[in-house]
Amino acid sequence: MLDYPSLAALAAVLREGGFERAAAVLGVTPSAVSQRIRALEERVGATLVVRSQPPVPTEAGARLSAHMERVRLLEGELAADLPLLAGAEEGPATLRVAVTADSLGSWFLPAAARFSAATGTLLDLVLDGEDHTAARLRNGEVLAAVTADPAPVSGCRTRPLGALRYLATASPAFLARHFPQGVDAAALAAAPVLRFDRKDGLQARWVEETFGHPLAAPTHWVPSTQGFLDASLAGLGWAMNPWPLVATHLAAGRLAELVPGRPLDVPLHWQHARLGARLLEALTREVAAEARRSLVPPA
Amino acid sequence: MLDYPSLAALAAVLREGGFERAAAVLGVTPSAVSQRIRALEERVGATLVVRSQPPVPTEAGARLSAHMERVRLLEGELAADLPLLAGAEEGPATLRVAVTADSLGSWFLPAAARFSAATGTLLDLVLDGEDHTAARLRNGEVLAAVTADPAPVSGCRTRPLGALRYLATASPAFLARHFPQGVDAAALAAAPVLRFDRKDGLQARWVEETFGHPLAAPTHWVPSTQGFLDASLAGLGWAMNPWPLVATHLAAGRLAELVPGRPLDVPLHWQHARLGARLLEALTREVAAEARRSLVPPA
């Protein structure tokens, strides 16, 4: 059997971002935390934590820490059935979930809050970097993900959540300035557009699908969901914004659609580990319920 | 003299995130872009771009690309004085600025929009990773930064902007559930708190300064400024939220302060390259004006 007190020390150091904070949480001295991790490293025959500020896990360290978080999740469920077993010094389990930036900024959190209030589980939300989420699901580093990537991950269940609807939006002043004759190819080539980051192809896709030509326009880079909305409201550029964030601004006339009635729907998926864990099922129910309210139903 | 068409190809590949898009922007073929960059690499004697998807600059590539962006910024100013000089195929200059996540999500964008509307300059906003911003300012990769780090960077001017005011806030339902007897040490140790990431010590600092003891409490991790606000509104936990984002929610009773009248002010600084560039001065004026509206004046 693995040495669980040492694993708990490792997981706490990574979760808390330091040996001293981990020691405080575990109620032991920092040198005890150090010793436990060193013992684990000797047994495994590999460095588990790079001692930087904050400490960074090696691949082996991340794998062991993920295992510990999964075991604690299962212990959390056991404690619900057998309350006397619950070790008070351990505190509640933490569930790590990957979420797309736009979902985190527009619809996900009410589901997270209801789940947490009902179960007492803590959440460690990480942003879905499309490249890494599949790998993180596979090795158990995250136990579930809201992702735009439909490819099923082995060992995981996938269910469609519906689509996050994006609308091409800008401020009325921006539209009057850059599209006085309406939205066409020439005006689109000159009007500043927002992009979230180098991977964000939504604006270009909408132009391609709506007008049948590629988009090459002056670009502002704004790496924040709320920043996108604020930049649109302030007239910095036009952008594809999530419908849940712009609905009230459209109704109030603070934003307008470039071409009314031309949304772009991005299907989202919920992937979670096949752990048979009731906590994951409870979170799945809340996420699905919130998705029904805020997303466009799957086709 | 450096070979500027090749430098422009390099900068475009990195800015656009690909050889094909760079070619489209420059109005040449992708193979011409490739050839120019290879020629530059032979001259410099080092690889400048790792050919991945998207392309990633080496240290030398980043340095050269930053130089090109600075030259284009100066050209942009020249074109304002000598309009006939302006090369239409080049398009407007792009100014790269680092901004803290909370500033980007709460007060910065109206200043950016006014500056861009007045000058036609495009903005490439990057999130201020405290560790890297100083280095990025030093080598010219970003030309200005809103940062909480007051240490002056050599070759840059620093001016205080005032402080972003944070309030310890939670939903009324959360307060009733977790602090029925008021906010004290025992209740704070049990009530879930939000943290942005491992470096976010704001909540702990507020507890330390207000109650004189360290904070060790169940923690939800939510890496998004707007996510923090949404999680507070939904009752996931209490958190230090920027005043500009919570003011209307406090007035409407959707959020309340844990201890009224106990804000935490985080001083922000504006650092910008000493380039003597009028564009940077124009941006500085707009940022300072917006800071006067949204931040607490410097002591």
XYZ file of C-alpha atoms in Angstrom:
598
model
C 0.000 0.000 0.000
C 1.103 3.556 -0.627
C 2.099 5.772 2.276
C -0.988 7.968 2.496
C 0.218 10.540 5.051
C 3.134 11.288 2.707
C 0.796 11.479 -0.274
C -1.437 13.871 1.666
C 1.602 16.056 2.384
C 2.503 16.088 -1.308
C -1.038 16.965 -2.391
C -1.292 19.710 0.241
C 2.023 21.320 -0.809
C 0.842 21.485 -4.423
C -2.710 22.583 -3.575
C -1.622 25.256 -1.088
C 1.382 26.411 -3.079
C 3.970 26.027 -0.304
C 5.421 23.845 2.438
C 4.468 26.201 5.279
C 0.849 26.580 4.231
C 0.592 22.820 3.704
C 1.969 22.261 7.190
C -0.603 24.672 8.643
C -3.434 22.866 6.875
C -2.215 19.422 7.955
C -1.455 20.580 11.493
C 2.186 19.427 11.424
C 5.530 21.255 11.185
C 6.977 22.282 7.804
C 9.954 19.990 8.442
C 7.571 17.038 8.900
C 6.026 17.878 5.528
C 9.521 18.007 4.007
C 10.512 14.677 5.523
C 7.372 12.935 4.282
C 7.913 14.142 0.753
C 11.585 13.193 0.810
C 10.648 9.700 2.007
C 8.148 9.392 -0.829
C 10.754 10.563 -3.345
C 13.217 7.944 -2.098
C 10.612 5.221 -2.408
C 9.553 6.312 -5.911
C 13.148 6.982 -6.951
C 12.312 10.324 -8.551
C 11.948 13.975 -7.616
C 8.272 14.754 -7.056
C 8.353 18.499 -6.370
C 10.657 21.191 -7.701
C 11.333 23.360 -4.608
C 10.517 26.700 -6.242
C 8.179 29.487 -5.102
C 5.471 28.167 -5.541
C 6.538 24.477 -5.640
C 5.980 22.850 -9.041
C 5.207 19.137 -9.435
C 7.233 16.884 -11.695
C 5.218 14.551 -13.907
C 5.494 11.810 -11.287
C 4.514 14.268 -8.545
C 1.430 15.441 -10.456
C 0.370 11.828 -11.038
C 0.694 10.890 -7.349
C -1.052 14.047 -6.205
C -3.938 13.390 -8.609
C -4.250 9.866 -7.200
C -4.432 11.290 -3.663
C -7.166 13.774 -4.627
C -9.211 10.927 -6.144
C -8.843 8.813 -3.028
C -9.971 11.757 -0.894
C -12.998 12.222 -3.137
C -13.994 8.596 -2.544
C -13.345 9.053 1.205
C -15.639 12.071 1.128
C -18.449 9.878 -0.193
C -17.756 7.222 2.421
C -17.955 9.858 5.144
C -21.427 10.822 3.949
C -22.545 7.211 4.597
C -20.494 6.630 7.748
C -20.234 10.010 9.484
C -18.225 8.642 12.422
C -15.396 7.775 10.035
C -14.927 11.371 8.901
C -11.497 12.560 10.019
C -12.079 16.164 11.048
C -8.453 17.106 10.458
C -8.750 16.260 6.785
C -11.448 18.742 5.836
C -13.645 18.444 2.757
C -12.469 16.935 -0.528
C -11.440 19.127 -3.454
C -12.681 18.297 -6.951
C -10.569 19.634 -9.830
C -12.604 20.550 -12.926
C -11.448 22.127 -16.198
C -13.778 24.762 -17.706
C -13.512 26.879 -20.875
C -12.818 30.560 -20.108
C -16.077 31.688 -21.731
C -18.107 29.103 -19.799
C -16.468 30.113 -16.517
C -17.236 33.747 -17.310
C -20.807 33.281 -18.477
C -22.850 30.358 -17.123
C -20.945 27.711 -15.136
C -20.727 29.155 -11.621
C -24.349 28.883 -10.426
C -24.117 25.108 -11.061
C -20.835 24.949 -9.127
C -22.318 26.896 -6.214
C -25.439 24.694 -5.926
C -23.309 21.538 -6.051
C -20.909 22.821 -3.425
C -23.679 24.016 -1.096
C -25.404 20.607 -1.307
C -22.308 18.400 -0.864
C -19.738 20.561 0.967
C -17.202 19.679 -1.733
C -14.558 22.270 -2.636
C -13.830 23.060 -6.267
C -10.493 23.714 -7.962
C -11.476 25.221 -11.315
C -8.759 25.323 -13.964
C -9.048 26.899 -17.389
C -9.500 24.446 -20.234
C -6.413 24.624 -22.412
C -7.789 22.497 -25.239
C -4.391 20.888 -25.774
C -3.979 19.625 -22.249
C -7.462 18.840 -20.996
C -7.637 15.401 -22.606
C -4.274 14.424 -21.086
C -5.306 15.806 -17.708
C -8.560 13.822 -17.801
C -6.713 10.669 -18.792
C -4.251 10.786 -15.906
C -6.869 11.887 -13.399
C -5.444 15.350 -12.756
C -8.883 16.797 -13.470
C -11.909 14.617 -12.856
C -14.291 16.428 -15.182
C -14.246 19.094 -17.888
C -16.501 21.485 -19.777
C -14.781 21.469 -23.136
C -15.386 22.352 -26.758
C -13.370 19.282 -27.736
C -15.816 16.446 -28.505
C -13.172 13.695 -28.785
C -13.991 11.152 -26.070
C -11.170 10.540 -23.591
C -10.542 6.932 -22.654
C -11.891 6.121 -19.215
C -14.333 9.047 -19.364
C -18.007 9.513 -20.093
C -18.921 12.298 -22.535
C -22.296 13.985 -22.844
C -23.332 16.935 -25.003
C -24.333 19.999 -22.967
C -25.737 22.063 -25.807
C -24.049 24.995 -27.492
C -22.815 28.315 -26.169
C -24.349 30.874 -28.534
C -22.090 33.708 -29.702
C -23.346 36.917 -31.282
C -21.228 39.285 -33.419
C -21.660 42.463 -31.401
C -20.352 46.028 -31.158
C -21.392 49.324 -29.607
C -23.830 51.469 -31.625
C -21.145 54.206 -31.894
C -18.660 51.667 -33.311
C -21.220 50.447 -35.856
C -22.021 54.017 -36.953
C -18.318 54.806 -37.322
C -17.078 51.657 -39.085
C -20.191 50.337 -40.847
C -22.098 53.454 -41.965
C -23.085 51.673 -45.228
C -23.818 48.369 -43.501
C -21.609 45.320 -42.926
C -19.810 44.141 -46.070
C -16.425 42.750 -47.081
C -14.708 46.120 -47.517
C -15.920 47.495 -44.186
C -15.009 44.244 -42.371
C -11.451 44.441 -43.711
C -11.008 47.897 -42.142
C -12.969 47.700 -38.869
C -10.953 46.646 -35.787
C -11.874 43.198 -34.505
C -11.105 41.600 -31.135
C -9.339 38.267 -30.672
C -8.951 36.467 -27.353
C -5.642 34.800 -28.244
C -3.826 33.196 -31.186
C -6.130 30.183 -31.091
C -9.344 32.215 -31.178
C -10.788 31.719 -34.644
C -14.430 32.542 -33.810
C -14.560 35.978 -35.436
C -12.929 34.683 -38.620
C -15.289 31.671 -38.675
C -18.364 33.881 -38.366
C -17.218 36.116 -41.244
C -16.408 33.059 -43.346
C -19.808 31.463 -42.695
C -21.779 34.699 -43.073
C -19.994 36.358 -46.010
C -18.069 33.492 -47.620
C -14.657 35.164 -47.477
C -11.747 35.064 -45.019
C -11.284 37.817 -42.420
C -8.118 39.924 -42.459
C -8.696 43.002 -40.316
C -6.833 45.164 -37.795
C -6.864 43.165 -34.567
C -6.923 44.025 -30.867
C -5.850 41.180 -28.566
C -7.856 40.976 -25.313
C -7.281 37.748 -23.334
C -10.302 37.913 -20.979
C -13.989 37.000 -21.394
C -15.185 40.017 -19.410
C -12.496 42.149 -21.083
C -13.990 41.175 -24.456
C -17.396 42.369 -23.336
C -16.028 45.594 -21.796
C -13.956 46.282 -24.931
C -17.056 45.791 -27.098
C -19.100 48.134 -24.881
C -16.314 50.744 -24.946
C -16.106 50.612 -28.751
C -12.588 49.160 -29.092
C -13.737 46.631 -31.694
C -16.428 44.176 -32.698
C -16.347 40.644 -31.288
C -18.127 37.333 -30.896
C -19.517 37.547 -27.344
C -21.387 34.789 -25.444
C -25.137 35.343 -25.511
C -25.602 35.027 -21.703
C -23.244 38.019 -21.265
C -24.710 40.317 -23.927
C -28.461 39.658 -23.664
C -29.218 42.554 -21.288
C -26.829 44.923 -23.114
C -28.570 44.154 -26.430
C -31.989 44.754 -24.886
C -30.785 48.064 -23.416
C -29.250 49.198 -26.709
C -25.678 49.367 -25.347
C -24.650 46.735 -27.906
C -26.069 45.735 -31.288
C -25.571 42.768 -33.603
C -23.512 43.272 -36.770
C -25.986 41.091 -38.653
C -29.138 40.403 -36.623
C -30.162 36.761 -36.514
C -26.729 35.316 -37.415
C -25.470 33.587 -34.250
C -22.580 31.126 -34.113
C -23.187 28.138 -31.836
C -20.216 26.342 -30.261
C -21.165 22.883 -28.943
C -19.864 22.126 -25.458
C -19.325 18.738 -23.880
C -19.143 17.452 -20.332
C -16.506 14.799 -19.847
C -15.991 13.123 -16.511
C -13.987 10.238 -15.113
C -15.796 6.894 -14.906
C -15.149 6.726 -11.203
C -18.674 5.662 -10.239
C -18.458 8.539 -7.771
C -21.757 9.926 -6.576
C -20.188 13.361 -6.123
C -19.347 13.481 -9.823
C -22.889 12.447 -10.637
C -24.295 15.207 -8.424
C -22.065 17.777 -10.170
C -23.073 16.372 -13.569
C -26.769 16.881 -12.707
C -26.228 20.534 -11.702
C -24.076 21.275 -14.749
C -26.670 19.704 -17.061
C -29.467 21.689 -15.386
C -27.590 24.985 -15.750
C -26.688 24.113 -19.357
C -30.404 23.651 -20.140
C -31.030 27.195 -18.884
C -28.100 28.985 -20.593
C -27.098 26.962 -23.647
C -28.814 26.146 -26.936
C -30.117 22.523 -26.788
C -27.986 19.911 -28.637
C -29.261 19.192 -32.156
C 20.995 47.842 -41.294
C 18.637 45.022 -40.481
C 16.530 43.443 -43.195
C 13.147 44.965 -42.339
C 10.909 42.974 -44.712
C 12.245 39.813 -43.058
C 11.698 41.282 -39.608
C 8.138 42.218 -40.608
C 7.563 38.608 -41.721
C 8.833 37.328 -38.373
C 6.677 39.740 -36.366
C 3.597 38.907 -38.452
C 4.054 35.134 -38.021
C 4.213 35.557 -34.237
C 1.400 38.121 -34.052
C -0.957 36.185 -36.324
C -0.020 32.762 -34.989
C 0.847 31.149 -38.323
C 2.755 31.403 -41.606
C -0.369 31.389 -43.776
C -2.150 34.131 -41.870
C 1.037 36.201 -41.805
C 1.326 35.784 -45.572
C -2.293 36.939 -46.015
C -1.673 40.032 -43.867
C 1.568 40.900 -45.696
C 0.097 40.150 -49.108
C 2.811 37.643 -50.072
C 2.885 33.840 -50.391
C 3.529 31.628 -47.353
C 6.707 30.383 -48.987
C 7.988 33.966 -49.279
C 7.366 34.376 -45.548
C 9.272 31.129 -44.916
C 12.204 32.204 -47.075
C 12.488 35.593 -45.371
C 12.566 34.031 -41.938
C 15.098 31.407 -43.009
C 17.326 34.154 -44.428
C 17.080 36.044 -41.145
C 17.932 32.893 -39.194
C 21.011 32.318 -41.350
C 22.152 35.876 -40.797
C 21.573 35.743 -37.028
C 22.951 32.218 -36.782
C 20.110 30.986 -34.592
C 16.625 29.540 -34.889
C 14.080 32.338 -34.434
C 10.783 30.446 -34.592
C 9.918 26.931 -33.500
C 7.658 25.670 -36.323
C 4.827 24.443 -34.104
C 1.093 25.147 -34.234
C 1.015 28.064 -33.335
C 4.665 29.042 -34.024
C 6.619 29.857 -30.844
C 9.492 32.380 -30.794
C 12.898 31.490 -29.417
C 14.477 34.100 -27.129
C 16.289 35.641 -30.105
C 13.080 35.585 -32.174
C 11.102 37.324 -29.431
C 13.783 39.997 -29.116
C 13.848 40.692 -32.864
C 10.076 40.720 -33.120
C 9.851 43.185 -30.207
C 12.346 45.437 -31.994
C 10.210 45.350 -35.139
C 7.044 46.259 -33.203
C 8.855 49.251 -31.660
C 10.069 50.440 -35.040
C 6.542 50.189 -36.410
C 5.248 52.195 -33.482
C 7.712 54.973 -34.296
C 6.735 54.701 -37.980
C 3.106 55.099 -36.943
C 3.972 58.433 -35.316
C 5.895 59.524 -38.351
C 2.917 58.715 -40.567
C 0.747 61.023 -38.440
C 3.123 63.887 -39.322
C 3.825 62.882 -42.921
C 0.656 61.185 -44.147
C 2.026 60.546 -47.654
C 4.687 58.283 -46.153
C 2.173 55.872 -44.677
C 2.538 52.507 -46.415
C -1.031 51.299 -46.827
C 0.018 47.646 -46.974
C 1.461 47.836 -43.460
C -1.701 48.778 -41.597
C -1.714 50.392 -38.147
C 0.907 49.708 -35.472
C 0.224 47.341 -32.599
C 1.169 48.332 -29.057
C 1.697 45.466 -26.617
C 0.708 46.284 -23.030
C 0.686 44.065 -19.939
C -2.295 44.500 -17.576
C -3.234 42.777 -14.304
C -6.211 40.430 -14.695
C -8.307 42.421 -12.209
C -7.525 45.730 -13.947
C -8.395 44.263 -17.344
C -11.654 42.960 -15.903
C -12.658 46.079 -13.987
C -11.444 49.503 -15.198
C -8.764 49.482 -17.945
C -10.727 49.054 -21.161
C -12.477 52.435 -21.502
C -9.010 54.060 -21.463
C -7.787 51.610 -24.109
C -10.823 52.286 -26.308
C -10.487 56.080 -26.134
C -6.760 55.854 -26.955
C -7.351 53.524 -29.878
C -10.211 55.606 -31.301
C -8.073 58.765 -31.157
C -4.853 57.299 -32.593
C -5.914 54.288 -34.696
C -3.344 52.196 -32.807
C -4.101 48.519 -32.244
C -3.571 46.976 -28.801
C -2.170 43.592 -27.876
C -3.114 43.203 -24.213
C -1.317 40.464 -22.297
C -1.971 39.435 -18.720
C 0.580 40.690 -16.215
C 2.392 37.658 -14.846
C 4.219 39.485 -12.080
C 7.325 37.360 -12.611
C 7.739 38.148 -16.270
C 6.484 41.688 -16.730
C 9.719 43.362 -15.612
C 11.764 41.209 -18.012
C 9.286 41.850 -20.827
C 9.486 45.608 -20.236
C 13.259 45.486 -20.154
C 13.642 43.748 -23.499
C 10.877 45.755 -25.143
C 8.454 42.876 -25.616
C 5.768 44.965 -23.921
C 6.069 48.739 -24.078
C 3.956 49.511 -21.022
C 2.370 47.741 -18.077
C -0.286 48.190 -15.397
C 1.329 46.270 -12.586
C 1.155 45.848 -8.820
C 4.952 45.544 -8.789
C 6.417 48.955 -7.861
C 10.063 48.047 -8.601
C 11.201 50.414 -11.346
C 12.435 48.679 -14.497
C 15.602 50.103 -16.035
C 14.828 52.137 -19.135
C 11.224 52.699 -18.013
C 9.294 55.511 -16.367
C 7.065 54.547 -13.428
C 4.114 56.513 -12.099
C 1.629 55.597 -9.366
C -1.928 55.176 -10.673
C -3.675 54.935 -7.329
C -4.982 51.793 -5.696
C -7.536 49.254 -6.811
C -9.872 48.928 -3.826
C -10.965 45.421 -2.841
C -13.905 44.661 -0.587
C -14.431 41.383 1.294
C -17.813 40.417 -0.099
C -20.286 37.542 -0.148
C -23.944 36.952 -0.949
C -26.440 37.675 1.857
C -27.441 33.970 1.849
C -23.790 32.952 2.285
C -23.346 35.391 5.180
C -26.497 34.124 6.895
C -25.350 30.514 6.512
C -21.680 30.817 7.481
C -21.595 33.888 9.715
C -24.886 33.795 11.670
C -23.051 35.082 14.795
C -20.985 37.615 12.853
C -17.510 37.352 11.364
C -14.919 35.952 13.802
C -11.904 33.647 13.776
C -13.874 30.417 14.263
C -16.396 31.232 11.529
C -13.642 32.341 9.120
C -11.825 29.031 9.601
C -14.923 27.113 8.464
C -16.441 29.348 5.747
C -15.334 28.582 2.162
C -13.132 31.277 0.673
C -12.206 31.888 -2.981
C -8.648 32.149 -4.297
C -7.729 33.161 -7.830
C -4.538 31.065 -7.991
C -1.631 29.942 -5.814
C -0.153 33.427 -5.776
C -3.379 35.124 -4.653
C -2.823 36.115 -1.027
C -5.412 38.929 -0.865
C -8.013 37.093 1.196
C -5.382 35.927 3.712
C -3.913 39.436 3.895
C -7.312 40.981 4.622
C -8.002 38.479 7.435
C -4.521 39.053 8.865
C -4.904 42.840 8.810
C -8.490 42.841 10.077
C -8.373 40.090 12.706
C -4.659 39.647 13.394
C -4.517 35.930 12.686
C -3.667 33.842 9.617
C -6.406 32.423 7.404
C -6.709 28.659 7.007
C -10.089 27.881 5.494
C -11.665 25.549 2.929
C -10.739 27.014 -0.450
C -12.371 27.126 -3.880
C -10.005 27.975 -6.740
C -11.527 30.221 -9.442
C -8.976 31.635 -11.924
C -11.092 34.455 -13.441
C -11.938 37.997 -12.285
C -15.534 37.767 -13.510
C -15.682 34.167 -12.229
C -14.770 35.476 -8.766
C -17.647 37.916 -8.877
C -20.106 35.334 -10.242
C -18.985 32.796 -7.615
C -19.514 35.396 -4.863
C -22.971 36.247 -6.201
C -23.879 32.546 -6.441
C -22.783 31.927 -2.847
C -19.821 29.609 -3.536
C -17.602 31.512 -1.111
C -16.518 34.923 0.136
C -13.808 36.816 -1.716
C -11.916 40.069 -2.128
C -13.590 41.624 -5.191
C -12.557 44.873 -6.956
C -14.772 47.778 -5.922
C -15.625 48.848 -9.519
C -17.163 45.397 -10.086
C -19.164 45.105 -6.859
C -20.440 48.671 -6.326
C -23.810 48.175 -8.039
C -24.271 44.698 -6.510
C -23.653 46.108 -3.014
C -26.119 48.935 -3.614
C -28.735 46.448 -4.855
C -28.198 44.104 -1.896
C -27.007 41.164 -4.024
C -23.672 41.270 -2.174
C -22.692 42.527 1.282
C -19.390 43.281 2.977
C -18.118 40.840 5.609
C -16.955 43.803 7.714
C -18.326 47.101 6.418
C -15.736 49.832 6.053
C -12.683 47.518 5.903
C -11.363 47.749 2.323
C -7.951 46.554 1.161
C -6.217 48.879 -1.291
C -3.668 47.472 -3.754
C -1.463 50.205 -5.272
C -1.053 49.962 -9.043
C 1.716 51.425 -11.154
C 2.043 52.407 -14.795
C 5.426 51.591 -16.241
C 6.306 52.459 -19.803
C 9.358 52.416 -22.017
C 11.302 55.679 -22.258
C 10.863 55.726 -25.992
C 9.889 59.392 -26.202
C 6.967 58.096 -28.242
C 3.949 60.352 -28.423
C 1.673 57.327 -28.773
C 2.840 56.042 -25.388
C 2.257 59.479 -23.908
C -1.283 59.568 -25.313
C -2.004 56.140 -23.803
C -0.479 57.244 -20.504
C -2.850 60.236 -20.374
C -5.947 58.073 -20.977
C -4.849 55.444 -18.442
C -4.173 58.126 -15.823
C -7.581 59.736 -16.499
C -9.422 56.424 -16.137
C -7.401 55.604 -13.005
C -8.561 58.891 -11.438
C -12.165 57.788 -12.004
C -11.908 54.181 -10.816
C -9.001 53.926 -8.393
C -8.314 55.355 -4.936
C -5.872 58.302 -5.261
C -2.231 57.569 -4.353
C -1.367 58.551 -0.782
